mmCIF file of C-alpha atoms and ligand atoms in Angstrom:
data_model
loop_
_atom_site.group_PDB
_atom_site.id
_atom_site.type_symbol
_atom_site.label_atom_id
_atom_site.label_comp_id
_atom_site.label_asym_id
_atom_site.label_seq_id
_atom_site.Cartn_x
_atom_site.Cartn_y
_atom_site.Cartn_z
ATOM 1 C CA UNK A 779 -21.960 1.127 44.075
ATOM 2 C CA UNK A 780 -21.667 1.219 39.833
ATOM 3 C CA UNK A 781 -18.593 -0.625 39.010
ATOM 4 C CA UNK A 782 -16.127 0.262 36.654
ATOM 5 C CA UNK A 783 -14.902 -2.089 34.601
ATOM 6 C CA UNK A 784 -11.153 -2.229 33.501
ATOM 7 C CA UNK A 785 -10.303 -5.612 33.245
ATOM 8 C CA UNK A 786 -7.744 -6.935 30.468
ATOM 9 C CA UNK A 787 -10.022 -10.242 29.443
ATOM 10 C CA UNK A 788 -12.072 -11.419 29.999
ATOM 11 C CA UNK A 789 -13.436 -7.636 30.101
ATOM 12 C CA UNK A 790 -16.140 -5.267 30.223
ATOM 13 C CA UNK A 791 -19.611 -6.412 27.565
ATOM 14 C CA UNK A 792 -22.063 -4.425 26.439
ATOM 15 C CA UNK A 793 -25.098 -4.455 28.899
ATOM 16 C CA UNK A 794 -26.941 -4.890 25.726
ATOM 17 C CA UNK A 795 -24.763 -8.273 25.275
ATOM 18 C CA UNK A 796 -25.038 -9.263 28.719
ATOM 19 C CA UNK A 797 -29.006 -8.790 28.892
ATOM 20 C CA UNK A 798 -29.339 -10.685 25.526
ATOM 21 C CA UNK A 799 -27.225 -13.469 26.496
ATOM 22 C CA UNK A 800 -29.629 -14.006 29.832
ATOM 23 C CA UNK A 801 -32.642 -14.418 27.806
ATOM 24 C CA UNK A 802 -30.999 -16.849 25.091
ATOM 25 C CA UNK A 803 -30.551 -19.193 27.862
ATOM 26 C CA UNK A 804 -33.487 -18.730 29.396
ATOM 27 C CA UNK A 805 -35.715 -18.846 25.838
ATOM 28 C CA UNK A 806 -33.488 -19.618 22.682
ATOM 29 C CA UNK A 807 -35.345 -17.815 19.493
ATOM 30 C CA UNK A 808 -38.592 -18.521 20.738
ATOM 31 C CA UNK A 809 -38.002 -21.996 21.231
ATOM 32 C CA UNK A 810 -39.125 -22.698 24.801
ATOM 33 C CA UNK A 811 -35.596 -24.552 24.963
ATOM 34 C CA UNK A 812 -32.225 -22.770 26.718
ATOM 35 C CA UNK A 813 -29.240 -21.891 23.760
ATOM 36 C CA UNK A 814 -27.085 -24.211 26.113
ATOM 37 C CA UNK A 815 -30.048 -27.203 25.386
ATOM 38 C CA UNK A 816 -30.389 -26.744 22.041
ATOM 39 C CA UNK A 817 -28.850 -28.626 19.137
ATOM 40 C CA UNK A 818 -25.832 -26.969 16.964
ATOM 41 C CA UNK A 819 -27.992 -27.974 14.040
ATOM 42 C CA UNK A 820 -30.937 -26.414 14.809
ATOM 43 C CA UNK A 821 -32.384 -23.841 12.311
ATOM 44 C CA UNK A 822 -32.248 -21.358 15.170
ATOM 45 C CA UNK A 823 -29.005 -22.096 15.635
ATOM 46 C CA UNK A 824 -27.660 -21.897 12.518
ATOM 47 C CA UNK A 825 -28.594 -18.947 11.898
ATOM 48 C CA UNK A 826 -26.945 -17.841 15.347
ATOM 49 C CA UNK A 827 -23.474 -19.056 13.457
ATOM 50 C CA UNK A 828 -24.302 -17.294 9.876
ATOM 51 C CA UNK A 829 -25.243 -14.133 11.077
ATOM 52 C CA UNK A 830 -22.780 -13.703 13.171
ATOM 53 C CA UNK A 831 -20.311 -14.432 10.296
ATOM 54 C CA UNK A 832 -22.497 -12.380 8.108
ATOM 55 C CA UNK A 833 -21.931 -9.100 10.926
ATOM 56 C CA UNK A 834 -18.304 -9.594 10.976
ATOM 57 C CA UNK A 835 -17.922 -9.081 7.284
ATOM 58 C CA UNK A 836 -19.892 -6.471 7.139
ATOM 59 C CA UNK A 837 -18.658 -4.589 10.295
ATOM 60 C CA UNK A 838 -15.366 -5.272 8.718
ATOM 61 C CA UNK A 839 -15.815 -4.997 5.836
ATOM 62 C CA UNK A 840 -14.642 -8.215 4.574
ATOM 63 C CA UNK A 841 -13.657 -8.646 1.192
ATOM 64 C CA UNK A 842 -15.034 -11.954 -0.921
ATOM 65 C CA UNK A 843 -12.907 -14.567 -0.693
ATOM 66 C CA UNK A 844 -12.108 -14.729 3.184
ATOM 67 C CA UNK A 845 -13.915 -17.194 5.409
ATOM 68 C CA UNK A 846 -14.931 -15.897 9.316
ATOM 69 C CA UNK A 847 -14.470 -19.165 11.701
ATOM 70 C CA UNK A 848 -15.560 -19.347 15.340
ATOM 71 C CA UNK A 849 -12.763 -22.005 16.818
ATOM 72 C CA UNK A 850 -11.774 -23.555 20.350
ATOM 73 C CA UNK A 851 -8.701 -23.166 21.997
ATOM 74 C CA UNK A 852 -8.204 -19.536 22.281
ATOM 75 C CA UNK A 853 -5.523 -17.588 20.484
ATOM 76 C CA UNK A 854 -2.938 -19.346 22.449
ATOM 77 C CA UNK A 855 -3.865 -22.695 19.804
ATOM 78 C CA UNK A 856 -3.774 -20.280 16.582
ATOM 79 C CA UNK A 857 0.174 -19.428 17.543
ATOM 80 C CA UNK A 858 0.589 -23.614 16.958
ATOM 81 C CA UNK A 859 -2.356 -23.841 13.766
ATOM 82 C CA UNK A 860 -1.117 -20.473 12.011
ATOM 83 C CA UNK A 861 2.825 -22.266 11.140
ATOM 84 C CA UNK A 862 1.219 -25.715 11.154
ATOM 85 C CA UNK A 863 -0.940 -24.552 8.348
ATOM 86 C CA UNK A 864 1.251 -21.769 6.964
ATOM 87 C CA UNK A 865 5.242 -22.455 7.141
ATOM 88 C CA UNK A 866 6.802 -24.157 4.623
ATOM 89 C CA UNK A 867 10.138 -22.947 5.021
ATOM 90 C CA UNK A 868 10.634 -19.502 6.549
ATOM 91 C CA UNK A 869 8.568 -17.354 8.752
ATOM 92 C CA UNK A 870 8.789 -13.482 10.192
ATOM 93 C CA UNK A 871 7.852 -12.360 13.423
ATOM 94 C CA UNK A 872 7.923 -9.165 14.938
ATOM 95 C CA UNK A 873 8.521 -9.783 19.020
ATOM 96 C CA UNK A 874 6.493 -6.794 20.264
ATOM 97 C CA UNK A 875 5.656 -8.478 23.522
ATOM 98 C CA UNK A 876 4.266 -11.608 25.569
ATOM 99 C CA UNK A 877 2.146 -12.832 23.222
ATOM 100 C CA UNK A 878 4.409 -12.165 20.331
ATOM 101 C CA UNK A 879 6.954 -14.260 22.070
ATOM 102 C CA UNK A 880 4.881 -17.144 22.629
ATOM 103 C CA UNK A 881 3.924 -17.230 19.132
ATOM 104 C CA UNK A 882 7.063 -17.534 17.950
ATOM 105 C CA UNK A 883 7.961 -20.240 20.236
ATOM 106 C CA UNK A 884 5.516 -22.058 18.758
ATOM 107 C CA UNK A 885 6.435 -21.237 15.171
ATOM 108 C CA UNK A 886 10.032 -22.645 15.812
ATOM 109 C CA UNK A 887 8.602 -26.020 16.043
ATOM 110 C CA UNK A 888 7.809 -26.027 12.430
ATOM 111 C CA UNK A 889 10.106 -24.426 10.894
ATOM 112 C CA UNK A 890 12.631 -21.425 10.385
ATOM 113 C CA UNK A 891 11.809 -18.446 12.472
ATOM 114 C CA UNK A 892 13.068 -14.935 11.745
ATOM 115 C CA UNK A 893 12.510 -12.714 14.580
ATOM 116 C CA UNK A 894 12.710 -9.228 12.193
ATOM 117 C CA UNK A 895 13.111 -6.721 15.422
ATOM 118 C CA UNK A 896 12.215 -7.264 19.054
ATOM 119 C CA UNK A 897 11.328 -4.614 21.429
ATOM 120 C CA UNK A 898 11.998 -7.005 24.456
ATOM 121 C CA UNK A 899 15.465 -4.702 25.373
ATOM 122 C CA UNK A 900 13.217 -2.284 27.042
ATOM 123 C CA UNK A 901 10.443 -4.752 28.193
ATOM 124 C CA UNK A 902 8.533 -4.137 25.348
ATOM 125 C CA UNK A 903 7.967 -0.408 26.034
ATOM 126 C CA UNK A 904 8.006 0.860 22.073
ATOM 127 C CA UNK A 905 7.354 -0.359 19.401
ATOM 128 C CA UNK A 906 10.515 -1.457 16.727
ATOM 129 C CA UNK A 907 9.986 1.077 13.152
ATOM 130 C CA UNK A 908 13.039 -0.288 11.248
ATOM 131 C CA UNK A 909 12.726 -3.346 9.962
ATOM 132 C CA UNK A 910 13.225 -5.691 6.952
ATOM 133 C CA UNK A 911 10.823 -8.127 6.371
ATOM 134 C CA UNK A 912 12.552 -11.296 4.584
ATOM 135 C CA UNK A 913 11.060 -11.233 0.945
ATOM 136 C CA UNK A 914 11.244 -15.122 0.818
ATOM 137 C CA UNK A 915 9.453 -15.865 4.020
ATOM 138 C CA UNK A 916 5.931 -17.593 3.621
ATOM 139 C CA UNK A 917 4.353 -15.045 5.870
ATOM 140 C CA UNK A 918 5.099 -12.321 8.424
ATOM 141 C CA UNK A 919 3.475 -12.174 11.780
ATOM 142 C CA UNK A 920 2.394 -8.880 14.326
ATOM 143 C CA UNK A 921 0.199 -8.694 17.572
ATOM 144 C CA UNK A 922 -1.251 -5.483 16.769
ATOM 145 C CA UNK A 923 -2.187 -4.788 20.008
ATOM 146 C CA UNK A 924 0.262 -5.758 23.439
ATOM 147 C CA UNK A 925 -2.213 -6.087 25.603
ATOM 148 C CA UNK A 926 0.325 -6.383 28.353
ATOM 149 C CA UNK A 927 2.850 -3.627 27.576
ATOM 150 C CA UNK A 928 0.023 -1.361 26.488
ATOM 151 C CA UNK A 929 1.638 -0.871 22.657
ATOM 152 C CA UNK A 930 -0.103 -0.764 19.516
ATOM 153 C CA UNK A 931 0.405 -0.855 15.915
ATOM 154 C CA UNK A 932 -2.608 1.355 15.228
ATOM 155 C CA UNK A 933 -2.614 1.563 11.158
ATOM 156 C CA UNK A 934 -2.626 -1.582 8.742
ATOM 157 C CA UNK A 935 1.092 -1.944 7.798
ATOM 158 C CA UNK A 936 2.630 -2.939 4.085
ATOM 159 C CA UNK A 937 4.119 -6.177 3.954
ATOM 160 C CA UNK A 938 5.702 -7.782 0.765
ATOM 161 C CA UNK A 939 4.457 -11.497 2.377
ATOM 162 C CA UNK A 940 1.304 -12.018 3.310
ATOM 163 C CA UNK A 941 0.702 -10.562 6.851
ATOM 164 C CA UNK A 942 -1.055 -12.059 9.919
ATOM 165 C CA UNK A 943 -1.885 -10.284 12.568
ATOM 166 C CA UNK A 944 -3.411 -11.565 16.684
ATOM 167 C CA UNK A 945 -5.994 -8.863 17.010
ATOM 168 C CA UNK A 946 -6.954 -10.458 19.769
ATOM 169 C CA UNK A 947 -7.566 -7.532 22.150
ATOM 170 C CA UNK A 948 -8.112 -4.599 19.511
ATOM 171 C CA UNK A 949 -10.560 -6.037 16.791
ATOM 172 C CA UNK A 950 -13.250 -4.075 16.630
ATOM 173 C CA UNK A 951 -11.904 -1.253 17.729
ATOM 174 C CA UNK A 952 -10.939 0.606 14.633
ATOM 175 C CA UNK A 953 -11.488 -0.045 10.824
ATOM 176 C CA UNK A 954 -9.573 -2.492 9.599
ATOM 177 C CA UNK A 955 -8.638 -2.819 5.460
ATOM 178 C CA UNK A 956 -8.819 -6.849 5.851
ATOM 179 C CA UNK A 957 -7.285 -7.103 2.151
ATOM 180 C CA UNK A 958 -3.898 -6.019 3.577
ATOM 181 C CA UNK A 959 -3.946 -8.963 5.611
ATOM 182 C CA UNK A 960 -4.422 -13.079 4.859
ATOM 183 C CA UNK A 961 -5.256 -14.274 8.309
ATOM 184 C CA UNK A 962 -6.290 -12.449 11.263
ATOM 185 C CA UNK A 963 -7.441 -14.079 14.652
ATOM 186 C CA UNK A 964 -8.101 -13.676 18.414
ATOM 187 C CA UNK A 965 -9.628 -14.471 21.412
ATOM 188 C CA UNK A 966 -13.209 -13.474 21.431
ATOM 189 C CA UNK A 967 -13.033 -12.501 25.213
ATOM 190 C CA UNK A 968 -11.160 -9.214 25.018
ATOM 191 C CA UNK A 969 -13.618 -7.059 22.834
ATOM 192 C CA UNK A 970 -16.349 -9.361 21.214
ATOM 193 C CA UNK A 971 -17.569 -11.827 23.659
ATOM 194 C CA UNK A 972 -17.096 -14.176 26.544
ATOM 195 C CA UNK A 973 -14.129 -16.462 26.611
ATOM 196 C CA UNK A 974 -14.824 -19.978 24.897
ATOM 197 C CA UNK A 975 -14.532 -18.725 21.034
ATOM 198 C CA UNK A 976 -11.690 -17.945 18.734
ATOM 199 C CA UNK A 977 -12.447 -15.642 15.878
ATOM 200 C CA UNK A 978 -10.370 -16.675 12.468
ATOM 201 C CA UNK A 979 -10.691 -14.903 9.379
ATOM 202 C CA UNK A 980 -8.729 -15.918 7.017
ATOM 203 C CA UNK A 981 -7.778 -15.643 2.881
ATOM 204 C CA UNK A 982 -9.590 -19.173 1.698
ATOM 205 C CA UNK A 983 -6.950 -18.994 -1.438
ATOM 206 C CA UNK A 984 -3.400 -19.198 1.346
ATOM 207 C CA UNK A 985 -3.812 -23.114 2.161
ATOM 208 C CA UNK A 986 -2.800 -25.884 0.768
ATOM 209 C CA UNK A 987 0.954 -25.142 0.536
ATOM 210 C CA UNK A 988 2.545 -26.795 2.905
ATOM 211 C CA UNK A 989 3.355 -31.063 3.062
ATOM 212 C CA UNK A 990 3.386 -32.093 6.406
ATOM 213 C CA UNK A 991 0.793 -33.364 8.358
ATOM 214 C CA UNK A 992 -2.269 -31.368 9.848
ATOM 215 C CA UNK A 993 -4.361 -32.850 12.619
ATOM 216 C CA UNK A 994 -8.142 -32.914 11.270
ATOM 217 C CA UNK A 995 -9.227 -30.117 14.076
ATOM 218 C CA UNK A 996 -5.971 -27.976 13.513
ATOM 219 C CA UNK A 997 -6.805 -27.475 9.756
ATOM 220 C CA UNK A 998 -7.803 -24.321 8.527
ATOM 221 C CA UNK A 999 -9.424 -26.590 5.733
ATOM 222 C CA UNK A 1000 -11.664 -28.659 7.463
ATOM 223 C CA UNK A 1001 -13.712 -25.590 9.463
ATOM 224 C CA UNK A 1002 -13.915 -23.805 5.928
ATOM 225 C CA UNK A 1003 -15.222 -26.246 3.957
ATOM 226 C CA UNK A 1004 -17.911 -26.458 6.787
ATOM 227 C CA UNK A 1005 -18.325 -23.087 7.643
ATOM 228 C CA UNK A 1006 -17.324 -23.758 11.123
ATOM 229 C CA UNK A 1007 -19.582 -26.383 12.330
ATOM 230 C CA UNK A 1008 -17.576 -29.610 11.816
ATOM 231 C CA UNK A 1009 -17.711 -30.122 15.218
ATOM 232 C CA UNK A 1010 -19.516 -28.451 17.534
ATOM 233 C CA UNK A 1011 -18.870 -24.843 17.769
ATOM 234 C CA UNK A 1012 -18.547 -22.973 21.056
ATOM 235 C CA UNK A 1013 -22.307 -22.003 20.769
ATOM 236 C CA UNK A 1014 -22.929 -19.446 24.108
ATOM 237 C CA UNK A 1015 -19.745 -17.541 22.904
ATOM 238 C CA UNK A 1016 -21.149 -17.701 19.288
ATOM 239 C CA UNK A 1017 -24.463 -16.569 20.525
ATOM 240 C CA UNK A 1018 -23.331 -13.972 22.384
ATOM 241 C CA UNK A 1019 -20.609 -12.397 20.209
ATOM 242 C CA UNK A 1020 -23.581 -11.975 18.150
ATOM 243 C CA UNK A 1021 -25.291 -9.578 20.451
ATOM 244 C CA UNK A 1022 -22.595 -7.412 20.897
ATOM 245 C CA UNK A 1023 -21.858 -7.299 16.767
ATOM 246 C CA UNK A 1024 -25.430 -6.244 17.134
ATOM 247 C CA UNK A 1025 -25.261 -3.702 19.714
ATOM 248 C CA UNK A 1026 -21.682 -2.428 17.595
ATOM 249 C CA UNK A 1027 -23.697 -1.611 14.203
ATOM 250 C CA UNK A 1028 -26.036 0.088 16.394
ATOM 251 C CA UNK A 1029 -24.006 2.248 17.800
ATOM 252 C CA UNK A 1030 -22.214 3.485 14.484
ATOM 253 C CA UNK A 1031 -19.639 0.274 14.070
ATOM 254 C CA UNK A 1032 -16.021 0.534 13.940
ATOM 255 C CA UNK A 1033 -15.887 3.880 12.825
ATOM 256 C CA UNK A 1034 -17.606 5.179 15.481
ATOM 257 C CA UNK A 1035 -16.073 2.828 18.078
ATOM 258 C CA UNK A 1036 -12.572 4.397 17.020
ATOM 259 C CA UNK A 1037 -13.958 7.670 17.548
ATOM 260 C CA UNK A 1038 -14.878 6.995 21.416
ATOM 261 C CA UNK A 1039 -11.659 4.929 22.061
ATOM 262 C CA UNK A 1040 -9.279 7.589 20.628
ATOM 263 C CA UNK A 1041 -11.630 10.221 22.765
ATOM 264 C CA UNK A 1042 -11.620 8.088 26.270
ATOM 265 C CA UNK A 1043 -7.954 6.901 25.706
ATOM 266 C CA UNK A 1044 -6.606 10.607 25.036
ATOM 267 C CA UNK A 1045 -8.749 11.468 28.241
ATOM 268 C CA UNK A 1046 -6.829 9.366 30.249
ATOM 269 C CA UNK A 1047 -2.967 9.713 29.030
ATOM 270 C CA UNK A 1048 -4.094 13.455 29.158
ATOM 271 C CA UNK A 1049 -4.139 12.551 33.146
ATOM 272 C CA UNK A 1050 -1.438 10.412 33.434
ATOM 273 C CA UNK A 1051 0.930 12.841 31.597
ATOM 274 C CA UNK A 1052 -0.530 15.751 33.495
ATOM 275 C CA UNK A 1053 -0.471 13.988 37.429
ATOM 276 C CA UNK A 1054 2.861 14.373 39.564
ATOM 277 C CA UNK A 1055 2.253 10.631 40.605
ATOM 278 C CA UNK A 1056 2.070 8.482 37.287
ATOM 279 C CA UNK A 1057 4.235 7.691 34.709
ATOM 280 C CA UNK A 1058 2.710 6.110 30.924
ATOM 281 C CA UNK A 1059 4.524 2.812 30.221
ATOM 282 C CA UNK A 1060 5.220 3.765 26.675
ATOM 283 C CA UNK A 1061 7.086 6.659 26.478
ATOM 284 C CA UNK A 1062 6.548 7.183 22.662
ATOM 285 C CA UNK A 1063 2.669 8.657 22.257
ATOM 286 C CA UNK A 1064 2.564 7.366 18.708
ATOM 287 C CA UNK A 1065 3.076 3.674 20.704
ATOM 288 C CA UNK A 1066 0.660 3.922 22.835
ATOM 289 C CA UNK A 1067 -2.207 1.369 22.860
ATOM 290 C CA UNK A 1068 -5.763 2.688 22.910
ATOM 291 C CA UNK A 1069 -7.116 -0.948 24.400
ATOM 292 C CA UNK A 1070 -4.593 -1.139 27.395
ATOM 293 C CA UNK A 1071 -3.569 1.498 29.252
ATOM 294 C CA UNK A 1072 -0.435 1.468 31.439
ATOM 295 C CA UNK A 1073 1.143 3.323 33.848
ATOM 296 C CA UNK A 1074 3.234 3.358 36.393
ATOM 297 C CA UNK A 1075 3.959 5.183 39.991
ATOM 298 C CA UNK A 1076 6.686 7.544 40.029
ATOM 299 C CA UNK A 1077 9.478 6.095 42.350
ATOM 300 C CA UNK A 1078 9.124 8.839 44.976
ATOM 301 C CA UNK A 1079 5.706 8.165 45.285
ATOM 302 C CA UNK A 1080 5.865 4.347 45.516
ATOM 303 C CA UNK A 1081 4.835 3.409 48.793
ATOM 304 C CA UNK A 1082 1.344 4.040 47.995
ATOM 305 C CA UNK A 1083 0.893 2.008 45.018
ATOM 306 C CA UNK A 1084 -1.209 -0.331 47.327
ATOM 307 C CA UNK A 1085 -2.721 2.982 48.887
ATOM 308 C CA UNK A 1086 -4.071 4.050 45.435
ATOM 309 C CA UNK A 1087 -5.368 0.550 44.317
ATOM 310 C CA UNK A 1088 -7.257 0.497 47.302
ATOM 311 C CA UNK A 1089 -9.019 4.128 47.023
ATOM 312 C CA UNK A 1090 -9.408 3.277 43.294
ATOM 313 C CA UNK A 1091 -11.840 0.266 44.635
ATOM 314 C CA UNK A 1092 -13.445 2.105 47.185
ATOM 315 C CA UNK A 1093 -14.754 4.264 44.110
ATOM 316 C CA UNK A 1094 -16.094 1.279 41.888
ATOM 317 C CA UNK A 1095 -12.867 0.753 40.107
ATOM 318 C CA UNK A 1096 -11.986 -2.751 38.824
ATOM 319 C CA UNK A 1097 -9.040 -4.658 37.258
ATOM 320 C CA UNK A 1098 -6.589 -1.427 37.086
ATOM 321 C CA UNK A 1099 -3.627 -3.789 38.960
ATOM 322 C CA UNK A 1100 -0.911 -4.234 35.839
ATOM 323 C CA UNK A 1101 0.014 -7.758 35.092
ATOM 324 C CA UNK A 1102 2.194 -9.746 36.658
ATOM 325 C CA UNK A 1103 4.879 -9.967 34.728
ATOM 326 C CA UNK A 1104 4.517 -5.902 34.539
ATOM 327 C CA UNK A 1105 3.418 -4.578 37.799
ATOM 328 C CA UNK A 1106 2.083 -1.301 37.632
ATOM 329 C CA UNK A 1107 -1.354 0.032 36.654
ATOM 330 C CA UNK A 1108 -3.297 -1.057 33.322
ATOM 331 C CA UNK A 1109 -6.378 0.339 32.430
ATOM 332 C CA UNK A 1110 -8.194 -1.416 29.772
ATOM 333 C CA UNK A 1111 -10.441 1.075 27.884
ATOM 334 C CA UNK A 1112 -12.471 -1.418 25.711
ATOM 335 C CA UNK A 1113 -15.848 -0.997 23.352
ATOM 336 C CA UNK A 1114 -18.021 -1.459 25.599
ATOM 337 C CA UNK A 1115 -16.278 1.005 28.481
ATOM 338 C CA UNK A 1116 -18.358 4.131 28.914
ATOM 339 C CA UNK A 1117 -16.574 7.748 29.249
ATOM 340 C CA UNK A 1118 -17.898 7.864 32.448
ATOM 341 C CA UNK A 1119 -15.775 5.063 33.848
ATOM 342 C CA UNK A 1120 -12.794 6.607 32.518
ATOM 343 C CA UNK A 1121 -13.478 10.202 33.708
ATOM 344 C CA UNK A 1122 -14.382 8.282 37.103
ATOM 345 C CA UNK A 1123 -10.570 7.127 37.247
ATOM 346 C CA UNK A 1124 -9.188 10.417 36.419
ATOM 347 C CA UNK A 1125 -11.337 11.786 38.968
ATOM 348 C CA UNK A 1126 -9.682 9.343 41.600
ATOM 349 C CA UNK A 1127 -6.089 9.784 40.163
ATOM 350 C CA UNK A 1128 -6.633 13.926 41.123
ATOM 351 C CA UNK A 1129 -8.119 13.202 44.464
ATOM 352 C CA UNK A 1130 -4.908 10.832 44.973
ATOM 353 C CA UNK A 1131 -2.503 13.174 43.901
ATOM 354 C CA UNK A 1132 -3.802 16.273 46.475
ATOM 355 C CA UNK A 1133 -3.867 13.354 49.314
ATOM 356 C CA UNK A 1134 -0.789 12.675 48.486
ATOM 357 C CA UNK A 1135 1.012 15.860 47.348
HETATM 358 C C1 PLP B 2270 -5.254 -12.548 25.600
HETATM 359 C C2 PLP B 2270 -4.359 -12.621 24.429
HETATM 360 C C3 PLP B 2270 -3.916 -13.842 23.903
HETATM 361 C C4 PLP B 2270 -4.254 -15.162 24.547
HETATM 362 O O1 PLP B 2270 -5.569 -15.496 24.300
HETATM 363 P P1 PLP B 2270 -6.179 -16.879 24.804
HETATM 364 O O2 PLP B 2270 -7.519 -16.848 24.150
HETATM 365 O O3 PLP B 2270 -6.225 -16.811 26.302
HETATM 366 O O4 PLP B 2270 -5.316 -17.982 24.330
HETATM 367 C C5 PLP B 2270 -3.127 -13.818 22.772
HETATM 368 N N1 PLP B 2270 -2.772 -12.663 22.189
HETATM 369 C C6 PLP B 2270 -3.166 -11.462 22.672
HETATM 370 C C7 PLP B 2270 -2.742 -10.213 21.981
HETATM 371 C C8 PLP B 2270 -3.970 -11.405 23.805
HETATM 372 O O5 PLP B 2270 -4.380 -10.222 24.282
#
């Protein structure tokens, strides 16, 4: 049976990614040699590393004077390097959800933390509009998308600080005007690639502000001056991230990729909206991410939350059980999801509903 693919991340690839990725390790670039066998120096690999960086400024549309770095440690370690490298005295957070809040945790450890406006009151369900951003603090900090809550702050916002966003789970997903930002990052294993590489790109002019120490590996400095090789890189993520920057400037880039997620996501809250049985997480349309969909069963109807997970599978459908911390349903509607997945689940949302009903 063809399987539908909704996990949150690690999450659906392109087949074109996956199908590249098998014959890199079977035959790196012609080199008789598997991409896990073959040194980061190479010449083949090398170039693995600079086109990559190469496709994400020009899918992005980069300006000069920002440097794209493929780290370790998932974006979990950027919410420690970001204040390491960038709070000298005051920071700004916006707490739009889970992630948010573990960011500023780690923020706190360096420094002052201003939390500007949380959304946590309703478990994260909107997302805050009034706001003042402090006009001393060294930056200001958003998740753009909650992958968890299922919010999203869909347009580039103005900042009087220099903004950085965690884009982890919608980069790629929409044009992005990179000059409104200084540093944006993200796990690679949400829309770009499998887990093992964090994407950085970040203003090369913001550094070298602060006084206190920063360990070798945790400075922005060190993997800019050597275009992120000073150690060795996370190469299979690298190498396939690549394919599916490929296989996204193929298929019309970010413009185009907006295009299908606004279409697919609108397909889907059309059905939750529209069935007796679910509920959308996020009241607010305008809130509503177009990476994460989430929903919940109406409390008359909540005995068969199991029933409906299980008829879901029966059909193909994967990874549509909310998190943990959440419960519910969350349907991730990524790149590389087809339509047809998503008009598969609405199909098996009606069928519920007239079991049910
Ligand atoms: C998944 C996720 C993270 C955590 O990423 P790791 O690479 O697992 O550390 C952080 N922020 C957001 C928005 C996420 O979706």
């Amino acid at each position: 049976m063809k399987k539908h693919n909704f996990y949150a991340g690690p999450s659906i690839l392109p087949q074109y990614t996956i199908e590249k990725t098998i014959e890199g390790i079977q035959n790196f670039a012609g080199t008789g040699l598997s991409i896990l066998e073959v040194s980061h120096r190479s010449k083949e690999f090398v170039a693995v590393m600079e086109e990559a960086q190469q496709l994400f400024k020009e899918l992005l549309d980069i300006p000069d004077g920002y440097s794209v770095l493929f780290l370790q440690g998932g974006a979990s370690t950027q919410f420690a390097m970001v204040p390491n490298n960038l709070l000298n005295k005051k920071a700004a957070y916006l707490d739009t959800g889970a992630w948010s809040s573990k960011a500023i945790k780690e923020a706190k450890g360096f420094g002052e933390t201003v939390v500007v406006a949380s959304s946590k009151d309703k478990a994260y369900n909107y997302l805050p509009k009034d706001f003042d951003i402090p006009a001393d603090a060294d930056y200001f900090h958003i998740t753009t998308n909650n992958t968890i809550a299922g919010t999203e702050i869909k347009t580039d916002i103005d900042s009087p600080v220099p903004l950085i966003a965690d884009m982890s789970s919608d980069i790629f997903s929409r044009p992005v005007d990179v000059s409104k930002y200084v540093l944006i990052y993200g796990g690679a294993q949400k829309n770009l690639g499998p887990a093992g590489a964090t994407f950085v790109i970040i203003k090369d002019d913001i550094l070298g502000k602060v006084d206190r120490h920063i360990p070798t590996m945790l400075n922005y400095k060190t993997h800019i001056d050597k275009g992120s090789m000073f150690n060795t890189p996370p190469v299979l993520a690298v190498f396939s991230a690549l394919q599916t920057l490929k296989w996204l400037k193929e298929n019309g880039g970010v413009a185009a990729a907006q295009k299908r997620n606004i279409e697919k996501a609108g397909i889907l809250y059309h059905e939750i909206d529209r069935n007796k049985l679910f509920t959308a997480a996020v009241p607010n349309p305008e809130d509503r991410s177009l990476m994460n969909i989430t929903f919940v069963m109406n409390e008359a109807y909540k005995e068969h939350e199991q029933a409906f997970l299980d008829y879901a599978s029966q059909h193909g459908i994967v990874g549509i059980k909310g998190h943990r911390s959440v419960g519910g349903f969350r349907a991730s509607t990524y790149n590389a999801l087809p339509k047809e997945s998503v008009e598969v689940l609405v199909t098996v949302m009606q069928d519920f509903e007239k079991k049910v009903l």
